[in-house]
mmCIF file of C-alpha atoms in Angstrom:
data_model
loop_
_atom_site.group_PDB
_atom_site.id
_atom_site.type_symbol
_atom_site.label_atom_id
_atom_site.label_comp_id
_atom_site.label_asym_id
_atom_site.label_seq_id
_atom_site.Cartn_x
_atom_site.Cartn_y
_atom_site.Cartn_z
ATOM 1 C CA MET A 11 -26.408 -9.718 -10.666
ATOM 2 C CA ASN A 12 -30.114 -9.914 -9.809
ATOM 3 C CA ASN A 13 -30.414 -12.145 -13.095
ATOM 4 C CA PHE A 14 -28.384 -14.371 -10.746
ATOM 5 C CA LEU A 15 -30.417 -14.273 -7.779
ATOM 6 C CA SER A 16 -33.834 -14.373 -9.900
ATOM 7 C CA LYS A 17 -32.822 -17.524 -11.778
ATOM 8 C CA LYS A 18 -31.614 -19.388 -8.256
ATOM 9 C CA LEU A 19 -34.751 -18.506 -6.785
ATOM 10 C CA LEU A 20 -36.862 -19.743 -9.435
ATOM 11 C CA SER A 21 -35.087 -22.829 -10.090
ATOM 12 C CA LEU A 22 -35.873 -23.316 -6.577
ATOM 13 C CA ASN A 23 -39.483 -23.030 -6.945
ATOM 14 C CA PHE A 24 -39.568 -20.179 -5.149
ATOM 15 C CA LEU A 25 -42.864 -18.118 -5.812
ATOM 16 C CA GLU A 26 -42.499 -16.820 -9.216
ATOM 17 C CA GLU A 27 -45.362 -14.047 -8.486
ATOM 18 C CA PHE A 28 -44.123 -12.125 -5.875
ATOM 19 C CA ILE A 29 -44.615 -8.513 -6.730
ATOM 20 C CA PRO A 30 -42.696 -5.821 -3.498
ATOM 21 C CA LYS A 31 -45.669 -4.627 -1.676
ATOM 22 C CA ASN A 32 -45.738 -2.337 1.534
ATOM 23 C CA LEU A 33 -48.493 -2.496 4.014
ATOM 24 C CA GLY A 34 -48.103 0.709 5.219
ATOM 25 C CA ASN A 35 -46.148 3.968 4.939
ATOM 26 C CA TYR A 36 -42.319 2.648 4.388
ATOM 27 C CA LYS A 37 -40.497 1.026 1.411
ATOM 28 C CA PRO A 38 -39.988 -2.907 1.167
ATOM 29 C CA PHE A 39 -36.137 -2.031 0.749
ATOM 30 C CA VAL A 40 -34.010 0.553 0.770
ATOM 31 C CA ILE A 41 -29.936 0.826 -0.418
ATOM 32 C CA SER A 42 -28.063 2.264 1.278
ATOM 33 C CA GLY A 43 -23.563 2.444 0.562
ATOM 34 C CA ASN A 44 -22.772 -1.304 -0.561
ATOM 35 C CA LEU A 45 -26.191 -2.459 2.544
ATOM 36 C CA VAL A 46 -29.686 -3.319 1.176
ATOM 37 C CA PHE A 47 -32.209 -3.643 4.002
ATOM 38 C CA ILE A 48 -35.287 -5.631 3.352
ATOM 39 C CA SER A 49 -38.284 -4.517 5.753
ATOM 40 C CA GLY A 50 -39.964 -7.430 7.710
ATOM 41 C CA GLN A 51 -41.207 -9.994 5.156
ATOM 42 C CA LEU A 52 -44.399 -12.176 5.984
ATOM 43 C CA PRO A 53 -45.290 -14.957 4.534
ATOM 44 C CA LEU A 54 -47.414 -13.710 1.597
ATOM 45 C CA ALA A 55 -48.661 -16.413 -0.781
ATOM 46 C CA GLN A 56 -51.172 -14.712 -3.473
ATOM 47 C CA ASN A 57 -51.651 -11.990 -1.312
ATOM 48 C CA GLU A 58 -52.678 -13.591 1.330
ATOM 49 C CA VAL A 59 -51.300 -15.330 4.959
ATOM 50 C CA PHE A 60 -50.145 -18.288 4.549
ATOM 51 C CA CYS A 61 -51.867 -19.492 7.916
ATOM 52 C CA THR A 62 -52.771 -17.063 10.716
ATOM 53 C CA GLY A 63 -52.367 -17.322 14.208
ATOM 54 C CA LYS A 64 -50.053 -17.883 17.513
ATOM 55 C CA VAL A 65 -47.365 -20.715 16.804
ATOM 56 C CA GLY A 66 -47.540 -23.652 19.452
ATOM 57 C CA LEU A 67 -51.690 -22.522 20.151
ATOM 58 C CA ASP A 68 -53.295 -21.724 16.429
ATOM 59 C CA VAL A 69 -50.218 -22.837 14.267
ATOM 60 C CA ASP A 70 -48.268 -25.996 14.721
ATOM 61 C CA GLU A 71 -44.363 -25.978 14.135
ATOM 62 C CA THR A 72 -44.613 -27.367 10.786
ATOM 63 C CA LYS A 73 -46.979 -25.208 9.274
ATOM 64 C CA ALA A 74 -45.117 -22.334 11.117
ATOM 65 C CA ARG A 75 -41.287 -23.675 9.615
ATOM 66 C CA GLU A 76 -43.659 -23.899 5.829
ATOM 67 C CA SER A 77 -44.430 -19.956 6.786
ATOM 68 C CA ILE A 78 -41.003 -19.007 7.434
ATOM 69 C CA LYS A 79 -39.440 -20.519 4.617
ATOM 70 C CA ILE A 80 -42.271 -18.334 2.459
ATOM 71 C CA ALA A 81 -41.528 -14.632 4.404
ATOM 72 C CA THR A 82 -37.778 -15.915 3.607
ATOM 73 C CA TYR A 83 -38.871 -16.398 -0.434
ATOM 74 C CA ASN A 84 -40.361 -13.127 -0.290
ATOM 75 C CA LEU A 85 -37.866 -11.334 1.419
ATOM 76 C CA LEU A 86 -35.114 -12.522 -1.191
ATOM 77 C CA TRP A 87 -37.337 -11.457 -3.781
ATOM 78 C CA ASN A 88 -37.269 -8.108 -2.098
ATOM 79 C CA LEU A 89 -33.460 -8.284 -2.603
ATOM 80 C CA SER A 90 -33.863 -9.352 -6.185
ATOM 81 C CA TYR A 91 -36.098 -6.196 -7.115
ATOM 82 C CA ALA A 92 -33.737 -3.754 -5.079
ATOM 83 C CA LEU A 93 -30.755 -5.075 -7.196
ATOM 84 C CA GLU A 94 -32.578 -4.218 -9.987
ATOM 85 C CA ASP A 95 -31.002 -1.045 -11.027
ATOM 86 C CA VAL A 96 -27.556 -2.080 -9.697
ATOM 87 C CA ASN A 97 -24.231 -2.850 -11.476
ATOM 88 C CA ASN A 98 -21.272 -5.064 -11.395
ATOM 89 C CA VAL A 99 -22.389 -6.739 -8.098
ATOM 90 C CA LYS A 100 -19.999 -9.601 -7.818
ATOM 91 C CA TYR A 101 -22.065 -10.968 -5.017
ATOM 92 C CA ILE A 102 -24.211 -10.562 -2.147
ATOM 93 C CA LYS A 103 -23.796 -11.460 1.231
ATOM 94 C CA CYS A 104 -25.967 -12.166 3.725
ATOM 95 C CA VAL A 105 -25.287 -9.607 7.166
ATOM 96 C CA ASN A 106 -28.330 -10.316 9.505
ATOM 97 C CA ILE A 107 -31.901 -11.348 9.841
ATOM 98 C CA LYS A 108 -34.464 -11.053 12.348
ATOM 99 C CA GLY A 109 -37.080 -13.516 13.310
ATOM 100 C CA TYR A 110 -40.467 -12.793 14.536
ATOM 101 C CA ILE A 111 -42.197 -15.472 16.020
ATOM 102 C CA ASN A 112 -46.017 -14.791 16.811
ATOM 103 C CA CYS A 113 -46.223 -17.323 19.536
ATOM 104 C CA LYS A 114 -48.118 -18.785 22.565
ATOM 105 C CA ASP A 115 -46.311 -17.350 26.341
ATOM 106 C CA ASN A 116 -44.371 -20.346 26.991
ATOM 107 C CA PHE A 117 -43.079 -21.270 23.446
ATOM 108 C CA GLU A 118 -39.388 -21.969 23.713
ATOM 109 C CA ASN A 119 -38.361 -23.459 20.191
ATOM 110 C CA HIS A 120 -38.144 -20.084 18.247
ATOM 111 C CA SER A 121 -34.207 -20.862 17.032
ATOM 112 C CA THR A 122 -35.124 -23.760 15.936
ATOM 113 C CA LEU A 123 -37.697 -22.287 13.438
ATOM 114 C CA LEU A 124 -35.809 -19.735 12.099
ATOM 115 C CA ASN A 125 -33.220 -22.529 11.090
ATOM 116 C CA SER A 126 -35.563 -22.914 7.910
ATOM 117 C CA ALA A 127 -34.768 -19.227 7.531
ATOM 118 C CA SER A 128 -31.115 -19.488 7.432
ATOM 119 C CA ASP A 129 -30.951 -23.153 5.757
ATOM 120 C CA THR A 130 -33.215 -21.319 2.411
ATOM 121 C CA ILE A 131 -30.878 -18.206 2.489
ATOM 122 C CA VAL A 132 -27.549 -20.514 2.569
ATOM 123 C CA GLU A 133 -29.228 -22.617 -0.345
ATOM 124 C CA VAL A 134 -29.781 -19.348 -2.525
ATOM 125 C CA LEU A 135 -26.430 -17.717 -1.745
ATOM 126 C CA GLY A 136 -24.183 -20.826 -0.697
ATOM 127 C CA LYS A 137 -22.702 -21.271 2.398
ATOM 128 C CA GLU A 138 -20.113 -18.289 2.540
ATOM 129 C CA ASN A 139 -21.890 -15.776 1.386
ATOM 130 C CA GLY A 140 -25.480 -16.994 2.962
ATOM 131 C CA MET A 141 -24.093 -17.585 6.872
ATOM 132 C CA HIS A 142 -25.279 -14.894 8.592
ATOM 133 C CA THR A 143 -26.055 -13.307 12.043
ATOM 134 C CA ARG A 144 -29.347 -13.307 13.670
ATOM 135 C CA SER A 145 -31.878 -13.170 16.499
ATOM 136 C CA VAL A 146 -35.044 -14.648 17.055
ATOM 137 C CA ILE A 147 -37.632 -12.978 18.962
ATOM 138 C CA GLY A 148 -41.467 -14.704 20.733
ATOM 139 C CA VAL A 149 -44.074 -11.687 20.060
ATOM 140 C CA ASN A 150 -47.535 -11.205 21.389
ATOM 141 C CA SER A 151 -48.818 -10.239 17.813
ATOM 142 C CA LEU A 152 -47.918 -9.708 14.258
ATOM 143 C CA PRO A 153 -49.264 -7.284 11.124
ATOM 144 C CA LYS A 154 -52.540 -9.112 9.459
ATOM 145 C CA ASN A 155 -52.234 -12.331 12.368
ATOM 146 C CA SER A 156 -49.064 -13.761 11.121
ATOM 147 C CA PRO A 157 -47.292 -16.586 12.704
ATOM 148 C CA VAL A 158 -43.652 -15.072 11.446
ATOM 149 C CA GLU A 159 -41.928 -12.318 10.334
ATOM 150 C CA ILE A 160 -38.571 -11.744 8.420
ATOM 151 C CA GLU A 161 -36.550 -9.314 7.973
ATOM 152 C CA GLY A 162 -32.804 -9.058 6.453
ATOM 153 C CA ILE A 163 -29.845 -6.975 6.174
ATOM 154 C CA PHE A 164 -27.283 -8.021 3.049
ATOM 155 C CA SER A 165 -24.200 -6.633 1.587
ATOM 156 C CA LEU A 166 -23.306 -5.686 -1.875
ATOM 157 C CA VAL A 167 -19.433 -6.397 -3.031
ATOM 158 C CA PHE A 168 -18.826 -4.459 -6.324
#
């Protein structure tokens, strides 16, 4: 199954050189039963944050959307790596994502920005398996002064 996911990501020109990496004392993903929990992903491209700062102050919404897409690509690549040693998966379903937006105090477009993550997941997994629940939260800061962070929970059907 991970071959399908990897091939799909590559066909959509998602970053090929992604390697799961954690920035602290935690795992990039954990499989428990039929659930895969993916740790929060930053918009890292070639080991650098795509852009830094607060959305609505240092980062405009166009760059924030691109940052969210990159973080979502990283989320999906982690999922692909998580499934390397898992056999007999019929399909993958996205259950939930959480988005964190490092933004100025009066920012209000959190949900609109996170649509780019939701749209990307649906593009990769299809509407039936890609539609999910979600939360988006405005925060005062994120690691490496990233404007966004995305985490997710996926269900495996055997």
